[in-house]
Amino acid sequence: MARPRNPLQPLGELESAVLEALWDEGELATPVAHERVGVPRGLSYTTILTVLQRLTAKGLVVRRGGGRSHLYSPAVTREAFAERRAASLAAALVELGASGVGAFLAEAGRLDPEVVNELRSKLRARR
């Protein structure tokens, strides 16, 4: 039996590009999404349609009828998606225990100093 996909799983490059286009435009018909994302990559219309359907199944996109093609719009904002992904990442780190947190901290040097300061503030507030 296939395991249900986690909607907070990292998106593929193409899924991310389609979702970014929807966030930028607010709503796109399938042919327009294909023109914006698929044509520059040399992808077929059906490939973009499949990506839109997958994003809909993940709950990240909403589809509604729109004449000859459907209209798609984001179901979540960029910010809400980022927050959900961050919460999922934090939960994964907790599950990994000290080694997961240690690996995260080892990479923390690559973070924006403002982000590090915000994390410190949040950790202090939890004490």
Coordinates of C-alpha atoms in Angstrom, one line a residue:
M1 CA 0.0 0.0 0.0
A2 CA 1.3 3.4 -0.9
R3 CA 2.1 5.7 2.0
P4 CA 0.2 9.1 1.9
R5 CA 2.5 12.0 0.9
N6 CA 3.3 14.6 3.5
P7 CA 2.2 17.9 2.1
L8 CA 5.0 19.6 4.0
Q9 CA 7.6 17.4 2.3
P10 CA 10.1 19.4 0.3
L11 CA 8.6 20.3 -3.1
G12 CA 10.4 19.4 -6.3
E13 CA 11.9 22.1 -8.4
L14 CA 8.9 22.1 -10.8
E15 CA 6.3 22.1 -8.1
S16 CA 8.0 25.0 -6.4
A17 CA 8.2 26.9 -9.7
V18 CA 4.4 26.4 -10.3
L19 CA 3.6 27.4 -6.8
E20 CA 5.8 30.5 -7.0
A21 CA 4.0 31.5 -10.2
L22 CA 0.6 31.1 -8.5
W23 CA 1.8 33.2 -5.5
D24 CA 3.1 35.9 -7.9
E25 CA -0.1 36.0 -10.0
G26 CA -2.8 34.9 -7.5
E27 CA -4.7 32.8 -10.0
L28 CA -3.7 31.1 -13.3
A29 CA -5.6 29.1 -15.9
T30 CA -3.8 25.9 -16.9
P31 CA -2.7 27.3 -20.3
V32 CA -1.2 30.4 -18.7
A33 CA 0.6 28.3 -16.0
H34 CA 2.0 26.2 -18.9
E35 CA 3.1 29.3 -20.7
R36 CA 4.8 30.8 -17.6
V37 CA 6.4 27.7 -16.2
G38 CA 6.3 24.9 -18.8
V39 CA 7.3 26.6 -22.1
P40 CA 10.6 28.1 -20.8
R41 CA 11.6 24.7 -19.6
G42 CA 10.4 22.9 -22.7
L43 CA 7.7 21.0 -20.9
S44 CA 4.4 19.7 -22.2
Y45 CA 1.0 21.1 -21.2
T46 CA 0.1 17.8 -19.6
T47 CA 3.2 17.9 -17.4
I48 CA 2.2 21.3 -15.9
L49 CA -1.4 20.0 -15.6
T50 CA -0.1 17.0 -13.6
V51 CA 1.9 19.3 -11.3
L52 CA -1.1 21.4 -10.7
Q53 CA -3.2 18.3 -9.9
R54 CA -0.5 17.1 -7.5
L55 CA -0.3 20.5 -5.7
T56 CA -4.1 20.4 -5.5
A57 CA -4.0 16.9 -3.9
K58 CA -1.4 18.1 -1.4
G59 CA -3.8 20.9 -0.4
L60 CA -1.4 23.6 -1.5
V61 CA -3.6 24.7 -4.5
V62 CA -7.3 25.2 -5.0
R63 CA -8.9 24.4 -8.4
R64 CA -12.1 25.8 -9.7
G65 CA -13.9 25.6 -13.0
G66 CA -13.1 28.3 -15.5
G67 CA -14.6 27.6 -19.0
R68 CA -12.4 25.4 -21.1
S69 CA -9.7 25.1 -18.5
H70 CA -9.5 25.2 -14.7
L71 CA -8.3 28.1 -12.7
Y72 CA -5.8 27.4 -9.9
S73 CA -4.9 29.6 -7.0
P74 CA -2.7 29.0 -3.9
A75 CA -4.5 27.5 -0.9
V76 CA -1.8 28.9 1.4
T77 CA 0.3 32.0 1.4
R78 CA 4.1 31.9 1.1
E79 CA 4.4 32.9 4.7
A80 CA 2.0 30.2 5.9
F81 CA 3.7 27.6 3.8
A82 CA 7.1 28.6 5.2
E83 CA 5.8 28.4 8.8
R84 CA 4.3 25.0 8.2
R85 CA 7.5 23.7 6.7
A86 CA 9.5 25.2 9.6
A87 CA 7.2 23.5 12.1
S88 CA 7.6 20.2 10.2
L89 CA 11.4 20.6 10.2
A90 CA 11.4 21.4 13.9
A91 CA 9.4 18.3 14.6
A92 CA 11.8 16.2 12.6
L93 CA 14.8 17.7 14.5
V94 CA 13.1 16.8 17.8
E95 CA 12.5 13.2 16.6
L96 CA 16.2 12.9 15.7
G97 CA 17.2 14.0 19.2
A98 CA 20.6 15.4 20.0
S99 CA 22.2 14.3 16.8
G100 CA 19.5 16.1 14.7
V101 CA 19.8 19.3 16.7
G102 CA 23.6 19.0 16.6
A103 CA 23.6 18.7 12.8
F104 CA 21.3 21.7 12.6
L105 CA 23.5 23.8 14.8
A106 CA 26.6 22.8 12.8
E107 CA 24.9 24.3 9.8
A108 CA 23.7 27.4 11.7
G109 CA 26.8 29.3 10.7
R110 CA 25.2 29.6 7.2
L111 CA 22.1 31.3 8.6
D112 CA 21.4 35.0 8.4
P113 CA 22.5 36.5 11.8
E114 CA 19.0 38.0 12.3
V115 CA 17.5 34.5 12.0
V116 CA 20.0 33.2 14.6
N117 CA 19.1 36.0 17.0
E118 CA 15.4 35.3 16.5
L119 CA 16.0 31.6 17.3
R120 CA 18.0 32.6 20.4
S121 CA 15.2 34.8 21.6
K122 CA 12.6 32.1 21.1
L123 CA 14.7 29.5 22.9
R124 CA 15.3 31.9 25.9
A125 CA 11.5 32.6 26.0
R126 CA 10.9 28.8 26.4
R127 CA 13.0 28.5 29.6

